Tab-separated table of C-alpha atoms in Angstrom:
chain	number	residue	atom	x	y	z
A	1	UNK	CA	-61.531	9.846	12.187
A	2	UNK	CA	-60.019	12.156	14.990
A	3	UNK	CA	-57.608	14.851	14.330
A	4	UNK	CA	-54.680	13.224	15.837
A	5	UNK	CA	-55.698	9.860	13.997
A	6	UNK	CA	-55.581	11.657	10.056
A	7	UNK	CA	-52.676	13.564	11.025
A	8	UNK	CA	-51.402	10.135	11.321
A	9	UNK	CA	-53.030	8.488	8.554
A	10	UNK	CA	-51.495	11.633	6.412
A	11	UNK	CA	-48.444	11.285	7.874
A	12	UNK	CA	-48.052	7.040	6.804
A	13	UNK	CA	-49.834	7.832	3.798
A	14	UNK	CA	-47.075	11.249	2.560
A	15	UNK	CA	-43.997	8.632	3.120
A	16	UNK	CA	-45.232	5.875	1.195
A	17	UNK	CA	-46.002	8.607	-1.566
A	18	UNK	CA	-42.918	10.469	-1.421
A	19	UNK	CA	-40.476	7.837	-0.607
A	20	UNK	CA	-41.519	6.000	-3.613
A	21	UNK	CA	-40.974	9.486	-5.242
A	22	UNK	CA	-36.748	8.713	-6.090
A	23	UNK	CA	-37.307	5.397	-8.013
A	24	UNK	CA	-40.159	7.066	-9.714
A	25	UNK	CA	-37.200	9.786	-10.828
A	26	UNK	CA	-34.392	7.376	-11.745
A	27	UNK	CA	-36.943	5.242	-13.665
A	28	UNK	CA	-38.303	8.434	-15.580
A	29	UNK	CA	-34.149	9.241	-16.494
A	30	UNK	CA	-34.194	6.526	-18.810
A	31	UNK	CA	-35.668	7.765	-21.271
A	32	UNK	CA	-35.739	11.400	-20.364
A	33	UNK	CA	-33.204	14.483	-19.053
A	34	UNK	CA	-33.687	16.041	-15.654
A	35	UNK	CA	-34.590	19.120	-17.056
A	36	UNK	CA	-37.514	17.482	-19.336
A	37	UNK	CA	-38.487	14.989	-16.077
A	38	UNK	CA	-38.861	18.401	-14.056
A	39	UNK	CA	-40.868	19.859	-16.255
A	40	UNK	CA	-43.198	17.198	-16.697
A	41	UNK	CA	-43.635	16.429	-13.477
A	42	UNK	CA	-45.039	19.743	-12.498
A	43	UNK	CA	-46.963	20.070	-15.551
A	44	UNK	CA	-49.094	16.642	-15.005
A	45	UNK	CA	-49.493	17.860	-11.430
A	46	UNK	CA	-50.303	20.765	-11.995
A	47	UNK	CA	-53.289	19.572	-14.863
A	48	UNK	CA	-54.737	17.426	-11.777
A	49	UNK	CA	-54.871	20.243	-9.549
A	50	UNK	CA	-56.014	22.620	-11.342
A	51	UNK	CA	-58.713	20.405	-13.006
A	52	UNK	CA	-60.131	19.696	-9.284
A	53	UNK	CA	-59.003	23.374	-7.669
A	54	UNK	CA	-58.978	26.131	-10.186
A	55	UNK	CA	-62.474	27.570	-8.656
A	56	UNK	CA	-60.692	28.206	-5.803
A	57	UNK	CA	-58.149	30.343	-7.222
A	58	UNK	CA	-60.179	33.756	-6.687
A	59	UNK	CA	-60.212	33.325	-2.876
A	60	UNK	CA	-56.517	34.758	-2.703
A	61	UNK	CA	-55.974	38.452	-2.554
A	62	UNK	CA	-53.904	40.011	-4.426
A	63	UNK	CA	-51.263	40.722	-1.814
A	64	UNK	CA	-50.643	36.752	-0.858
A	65	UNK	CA	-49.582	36.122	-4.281
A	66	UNK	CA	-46.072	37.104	-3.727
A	67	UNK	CA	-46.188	34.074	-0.681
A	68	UNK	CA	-47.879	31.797	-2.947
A	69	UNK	CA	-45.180	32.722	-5.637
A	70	UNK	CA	-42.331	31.556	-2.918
A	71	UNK	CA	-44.357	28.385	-1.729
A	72	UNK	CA	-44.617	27.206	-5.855
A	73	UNK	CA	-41.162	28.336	-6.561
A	74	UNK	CA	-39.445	26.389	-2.723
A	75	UNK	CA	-42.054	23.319	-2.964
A	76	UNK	CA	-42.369	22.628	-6.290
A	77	UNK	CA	-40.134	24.489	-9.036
A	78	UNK	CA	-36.717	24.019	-7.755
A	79	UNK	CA	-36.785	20.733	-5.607
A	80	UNK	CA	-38.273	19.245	-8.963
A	81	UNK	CA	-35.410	19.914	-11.436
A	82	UNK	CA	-32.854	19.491	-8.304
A	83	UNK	CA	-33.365	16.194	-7.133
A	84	UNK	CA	-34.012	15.069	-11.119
A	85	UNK	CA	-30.111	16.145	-12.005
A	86	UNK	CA	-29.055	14.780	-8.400
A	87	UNK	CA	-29.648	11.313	-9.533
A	88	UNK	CA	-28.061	11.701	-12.547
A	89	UNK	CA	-25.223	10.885	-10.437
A	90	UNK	CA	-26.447	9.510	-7.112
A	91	UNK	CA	-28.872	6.324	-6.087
A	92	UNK	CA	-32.455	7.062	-5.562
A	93	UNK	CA	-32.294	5.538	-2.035
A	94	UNK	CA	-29.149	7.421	-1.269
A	95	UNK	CA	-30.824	10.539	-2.206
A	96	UNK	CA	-33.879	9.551	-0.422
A	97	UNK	CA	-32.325	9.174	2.877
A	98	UNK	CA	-30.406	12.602	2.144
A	99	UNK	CA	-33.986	13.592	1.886
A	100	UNK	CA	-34.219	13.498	5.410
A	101	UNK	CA	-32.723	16.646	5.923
A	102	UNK	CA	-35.218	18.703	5.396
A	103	UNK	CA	-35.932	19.159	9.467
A	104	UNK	CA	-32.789	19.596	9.989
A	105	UNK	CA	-33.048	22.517	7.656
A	106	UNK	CA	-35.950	23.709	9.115
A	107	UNK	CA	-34.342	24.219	12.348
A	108	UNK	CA	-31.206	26.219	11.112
A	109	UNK	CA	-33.655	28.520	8.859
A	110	UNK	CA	-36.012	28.941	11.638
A	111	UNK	CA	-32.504	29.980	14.004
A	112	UNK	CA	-30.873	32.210	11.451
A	113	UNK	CA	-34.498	34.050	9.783
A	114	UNK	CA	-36.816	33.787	12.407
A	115	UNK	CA	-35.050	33.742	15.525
A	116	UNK	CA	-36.120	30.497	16.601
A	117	UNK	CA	-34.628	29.688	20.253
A	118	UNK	CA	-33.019	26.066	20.516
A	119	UNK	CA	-31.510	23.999	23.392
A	120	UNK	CA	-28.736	22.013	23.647
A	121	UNK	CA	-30.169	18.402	22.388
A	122	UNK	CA	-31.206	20.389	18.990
A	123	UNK	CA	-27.343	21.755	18.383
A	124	UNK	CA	-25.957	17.818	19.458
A	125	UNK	CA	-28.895	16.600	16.831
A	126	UNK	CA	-27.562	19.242	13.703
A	127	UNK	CA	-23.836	17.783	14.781
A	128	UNK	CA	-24.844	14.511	14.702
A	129	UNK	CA	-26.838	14.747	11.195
A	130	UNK	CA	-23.939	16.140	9.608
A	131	UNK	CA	-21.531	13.128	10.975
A	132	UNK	CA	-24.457	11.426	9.280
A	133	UNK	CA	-24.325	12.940	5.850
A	134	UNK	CA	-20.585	12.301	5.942
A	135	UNK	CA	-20.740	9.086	6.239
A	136	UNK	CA	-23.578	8.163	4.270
A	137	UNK	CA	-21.926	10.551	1.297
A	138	UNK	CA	-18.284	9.590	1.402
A	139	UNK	CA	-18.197	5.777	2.124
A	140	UNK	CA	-20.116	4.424	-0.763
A	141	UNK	CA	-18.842	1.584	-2.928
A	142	UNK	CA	-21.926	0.604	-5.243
A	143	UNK	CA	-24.952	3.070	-4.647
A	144	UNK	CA	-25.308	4.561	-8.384
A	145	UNK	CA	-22.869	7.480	-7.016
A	146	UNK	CA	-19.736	8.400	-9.505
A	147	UNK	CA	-17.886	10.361	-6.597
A	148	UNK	CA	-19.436	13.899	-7.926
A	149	UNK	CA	-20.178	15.266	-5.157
A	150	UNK	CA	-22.047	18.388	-6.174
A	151	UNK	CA	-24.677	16.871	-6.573
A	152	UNK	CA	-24.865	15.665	-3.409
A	153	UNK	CA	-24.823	19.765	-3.101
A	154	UNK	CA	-27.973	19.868	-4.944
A	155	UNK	CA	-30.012	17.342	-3.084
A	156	UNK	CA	-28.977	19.590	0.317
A	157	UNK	CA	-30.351	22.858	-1.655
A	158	UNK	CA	-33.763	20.948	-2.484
A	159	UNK	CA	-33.925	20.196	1.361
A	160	UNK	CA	-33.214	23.862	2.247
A	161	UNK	CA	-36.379	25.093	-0.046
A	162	UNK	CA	-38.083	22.596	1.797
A	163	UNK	CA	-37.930	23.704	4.967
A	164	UNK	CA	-38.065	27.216	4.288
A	165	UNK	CA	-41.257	26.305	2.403
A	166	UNK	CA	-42.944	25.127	4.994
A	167	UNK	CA	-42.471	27.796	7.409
A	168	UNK	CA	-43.865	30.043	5.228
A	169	UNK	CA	-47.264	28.379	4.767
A	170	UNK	CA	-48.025	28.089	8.126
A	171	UNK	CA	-46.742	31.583	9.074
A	172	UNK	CA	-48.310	33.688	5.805
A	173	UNK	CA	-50.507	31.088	4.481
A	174	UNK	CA	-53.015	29.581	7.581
A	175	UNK	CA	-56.357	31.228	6.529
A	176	UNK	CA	-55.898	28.446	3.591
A	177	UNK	CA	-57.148	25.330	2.857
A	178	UNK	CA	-54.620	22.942	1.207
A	179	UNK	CA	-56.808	22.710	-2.078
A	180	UNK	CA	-56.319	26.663	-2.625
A	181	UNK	CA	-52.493	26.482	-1.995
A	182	UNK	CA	-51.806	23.748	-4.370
A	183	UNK	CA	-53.975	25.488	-6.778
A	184	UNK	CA	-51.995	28.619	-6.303
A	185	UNK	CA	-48.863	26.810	-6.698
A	186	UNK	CA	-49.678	24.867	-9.713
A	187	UNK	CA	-50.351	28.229	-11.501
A	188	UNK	CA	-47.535	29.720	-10.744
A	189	UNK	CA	-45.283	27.065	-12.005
A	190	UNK	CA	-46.982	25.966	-15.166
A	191	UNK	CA	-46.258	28.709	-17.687
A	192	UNK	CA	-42.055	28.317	-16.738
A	193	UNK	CA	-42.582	24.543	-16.894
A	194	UNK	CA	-43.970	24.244	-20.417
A	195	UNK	CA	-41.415	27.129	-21.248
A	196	UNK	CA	-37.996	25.394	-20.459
A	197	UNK	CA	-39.826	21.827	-21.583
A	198	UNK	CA	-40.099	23.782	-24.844
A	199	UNK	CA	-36.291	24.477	-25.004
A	200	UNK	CA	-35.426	21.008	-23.890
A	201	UNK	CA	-36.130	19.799	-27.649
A	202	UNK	CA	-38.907	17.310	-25.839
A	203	UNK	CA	-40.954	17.795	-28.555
A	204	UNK	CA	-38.702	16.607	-30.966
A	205	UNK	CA	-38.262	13.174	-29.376
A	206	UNK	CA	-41.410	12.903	-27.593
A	207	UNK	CA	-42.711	10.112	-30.281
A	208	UNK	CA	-39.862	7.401	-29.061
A	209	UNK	CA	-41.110	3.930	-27.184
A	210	UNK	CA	-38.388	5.145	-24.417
A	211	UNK	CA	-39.138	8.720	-23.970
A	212	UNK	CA	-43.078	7.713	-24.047
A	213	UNK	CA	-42.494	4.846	-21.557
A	214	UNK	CA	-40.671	6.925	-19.256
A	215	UNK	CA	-43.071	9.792	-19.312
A	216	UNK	CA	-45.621	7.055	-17.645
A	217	UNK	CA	-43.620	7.008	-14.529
A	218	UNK	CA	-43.625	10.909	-14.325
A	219	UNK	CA	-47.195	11.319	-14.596
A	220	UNK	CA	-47.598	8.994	-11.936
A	221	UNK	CA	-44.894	11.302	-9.644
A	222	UNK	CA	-46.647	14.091	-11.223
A	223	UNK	CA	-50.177	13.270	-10.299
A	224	UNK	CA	-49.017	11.528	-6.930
A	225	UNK	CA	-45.938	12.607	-5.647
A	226	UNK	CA	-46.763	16.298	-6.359
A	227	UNK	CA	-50.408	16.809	-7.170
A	228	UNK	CA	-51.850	14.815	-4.336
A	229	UNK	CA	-48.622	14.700	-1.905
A	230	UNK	CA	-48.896	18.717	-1.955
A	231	UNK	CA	-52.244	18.609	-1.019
A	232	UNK	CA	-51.919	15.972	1.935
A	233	UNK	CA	-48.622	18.393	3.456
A	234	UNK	CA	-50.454	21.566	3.061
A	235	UNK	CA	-53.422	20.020	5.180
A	236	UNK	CA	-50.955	18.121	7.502
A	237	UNK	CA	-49.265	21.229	8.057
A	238	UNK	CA	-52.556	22.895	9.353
A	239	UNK	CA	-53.596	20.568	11.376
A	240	UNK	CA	-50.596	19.780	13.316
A	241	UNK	CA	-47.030	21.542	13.149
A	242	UNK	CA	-44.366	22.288	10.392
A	243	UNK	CA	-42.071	20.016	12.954
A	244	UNK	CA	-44.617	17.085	12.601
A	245	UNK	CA	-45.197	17.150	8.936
A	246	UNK	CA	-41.648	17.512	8.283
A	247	UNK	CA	-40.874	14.403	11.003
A	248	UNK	CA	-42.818	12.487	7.495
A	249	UNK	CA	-38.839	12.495	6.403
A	250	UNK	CA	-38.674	9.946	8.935
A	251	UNK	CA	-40.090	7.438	7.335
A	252	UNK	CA	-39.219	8.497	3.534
A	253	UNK	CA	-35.840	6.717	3.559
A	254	UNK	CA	-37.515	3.586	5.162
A	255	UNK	CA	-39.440	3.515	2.081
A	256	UNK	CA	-36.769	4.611	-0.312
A	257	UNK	CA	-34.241	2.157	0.841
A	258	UNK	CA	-36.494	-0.832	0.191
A	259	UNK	CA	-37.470	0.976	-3.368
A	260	UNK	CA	-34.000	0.536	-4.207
A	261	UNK	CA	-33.057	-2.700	-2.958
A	262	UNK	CA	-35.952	-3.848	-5.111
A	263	UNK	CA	-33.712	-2.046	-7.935
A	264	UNK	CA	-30.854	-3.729	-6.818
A	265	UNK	CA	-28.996	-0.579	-5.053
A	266	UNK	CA	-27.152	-1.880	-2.150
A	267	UNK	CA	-25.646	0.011	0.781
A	268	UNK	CA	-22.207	-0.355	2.367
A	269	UNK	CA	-22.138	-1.076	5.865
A	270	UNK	CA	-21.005	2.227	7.058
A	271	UNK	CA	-23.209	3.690	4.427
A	272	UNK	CA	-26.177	1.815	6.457
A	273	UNK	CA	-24.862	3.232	10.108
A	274	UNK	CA	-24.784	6.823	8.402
A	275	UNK	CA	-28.127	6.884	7.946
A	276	UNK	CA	-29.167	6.283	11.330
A	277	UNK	CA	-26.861	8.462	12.328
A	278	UNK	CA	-29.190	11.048	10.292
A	279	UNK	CA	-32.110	9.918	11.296
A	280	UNK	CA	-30.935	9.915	14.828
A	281	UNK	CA	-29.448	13.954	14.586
A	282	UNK	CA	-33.401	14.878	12.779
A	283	UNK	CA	-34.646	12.836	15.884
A	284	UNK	CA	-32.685	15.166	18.138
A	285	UNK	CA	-32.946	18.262	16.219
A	286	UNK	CA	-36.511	18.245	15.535
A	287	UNK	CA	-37.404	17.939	19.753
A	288	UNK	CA	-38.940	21.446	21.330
């Protein structure tokens, strides 16, 4: 397979992944709170990567740790435990279509830190995604939201670590291969994972059907939708652009959406036109 065909194939293969990421979440809530789902999640991902990349662990210097601390805490610690108390409160296919702000993010970090020039299409696209998130935020009528809109707040901040994230693999973190980053990451973020699952009172309720049945769905977003999705978007990033493998939030509300119709989440009309309107302004925004 050409490069430019398995940057493809990565790209296809990421969205299905991660957009089936949200219903994985809101199915794991059932019997479990966002702070235990978190937790979990990185924990079973980081088992599988370790299991398959801990030998590789010795190939970073000392000095990149402090990147590969940022990369574990902006990819993986934060996003995990934000988007699990986000749909406490809001539809999984809402929140996966808010997902798609994560270029959009990308763009304003890469202005304001590292004095990124952009034209005039890029400023109409960041205009036109936030007309987006209006509408797709404030015109529900039946999406799972209950009108809190902080934690709409929270799904924006999960975006925001992911697009500073990924400037800062491929600007500190090229000489890499994806295995050693995930590696790197899943080390980092194991010991506070296990620490706050502790404090959760997990263990205490871990031996209910409900709690056990839900923990199924988080291995699989554990395993999948962090273990090997991490490993995919670190190599996507490296062979293409941080604007190409973030355009994979393109296609993550496609997948999403129909994730939650399945579930029986509906959109309203204007809910619907918001989120082309998004996908339109991370069209625009996300152009050189």
């Amino acid at each position: 397979m050409s490069p430019k065909q398995l940057k493809w194939f990565f790209l296809i293969l990421l969205a299905l992944i991660w957009g089936s990421s949200f219903i994985l979440i809101k199915k794991g809530l059932v019997g479990l709170n966002p702070y235990q789902l978190g937790s979990l999640r990185m924990i079973f991902a980081a088992i599988f990567v370790l299991a398959i990349g801990f030998k590789t662990l010795p190939k970073i210097p000392l000095y990149k740790w402090r990147y590969m601390f940022l990369t574990a805490m902006l990819g993986m610690f934060f996003p995990a435990y934000l988007f699990a108390i986000a749909e406490t409160q809001i539809g999984s296919s809402v929140t996966g279509i808010l997902n798609a702000l994560t270029p959009f993010n990308a763009l304003l970090l890469g202005v304001f830190a590292f004095g990124l020039q952009v034209n005039r299409n890029q400023i109409f696209g960041v205009i036109v995604g936030l007309i987006g998130s209006l509408l797709l935020v404030f015109t529900g009528e039946d999406t799972g939201s209950t009108g809190n809109y902080f934690y709409v707040f929270l799904v924006y901040i999960a975006t925001l670590c992911y697009g500073t994230n990924v400037n800062i693999v491929k600007k500190y973190l090229p000489e890499f291969n994806s295995l050693t980053i995930a590696a790197g990451n899943a080390l980092v973020t194991l010991i506070p994972a296990l620490v706050i699952l502790y404090f959760t009172g997990f263990f205490e309720v871990v031996h209910l059907p409900k709690v056990q049945h839900s923990m199924l769905f988080i291995m699989v977003l554990g395993i999948f939708g962090t273990g090997i999705a991490n490993l995919l978007f670190y190599k996507l990033i490296q062979i293409s652009s941080p604007v190409f493998a973030t355009s994979v939030t393109y296609l993550i509300p496609i997948v999403a959406f129909f994730w939650g119709l399945l579930d029986n989440e509906m959109l309203s009309p204007l809910q619907f036109v918001g989120a082309c309107v998004i996908l339109f302004g991370v069209y625009l925004s996300g152009k050189k």
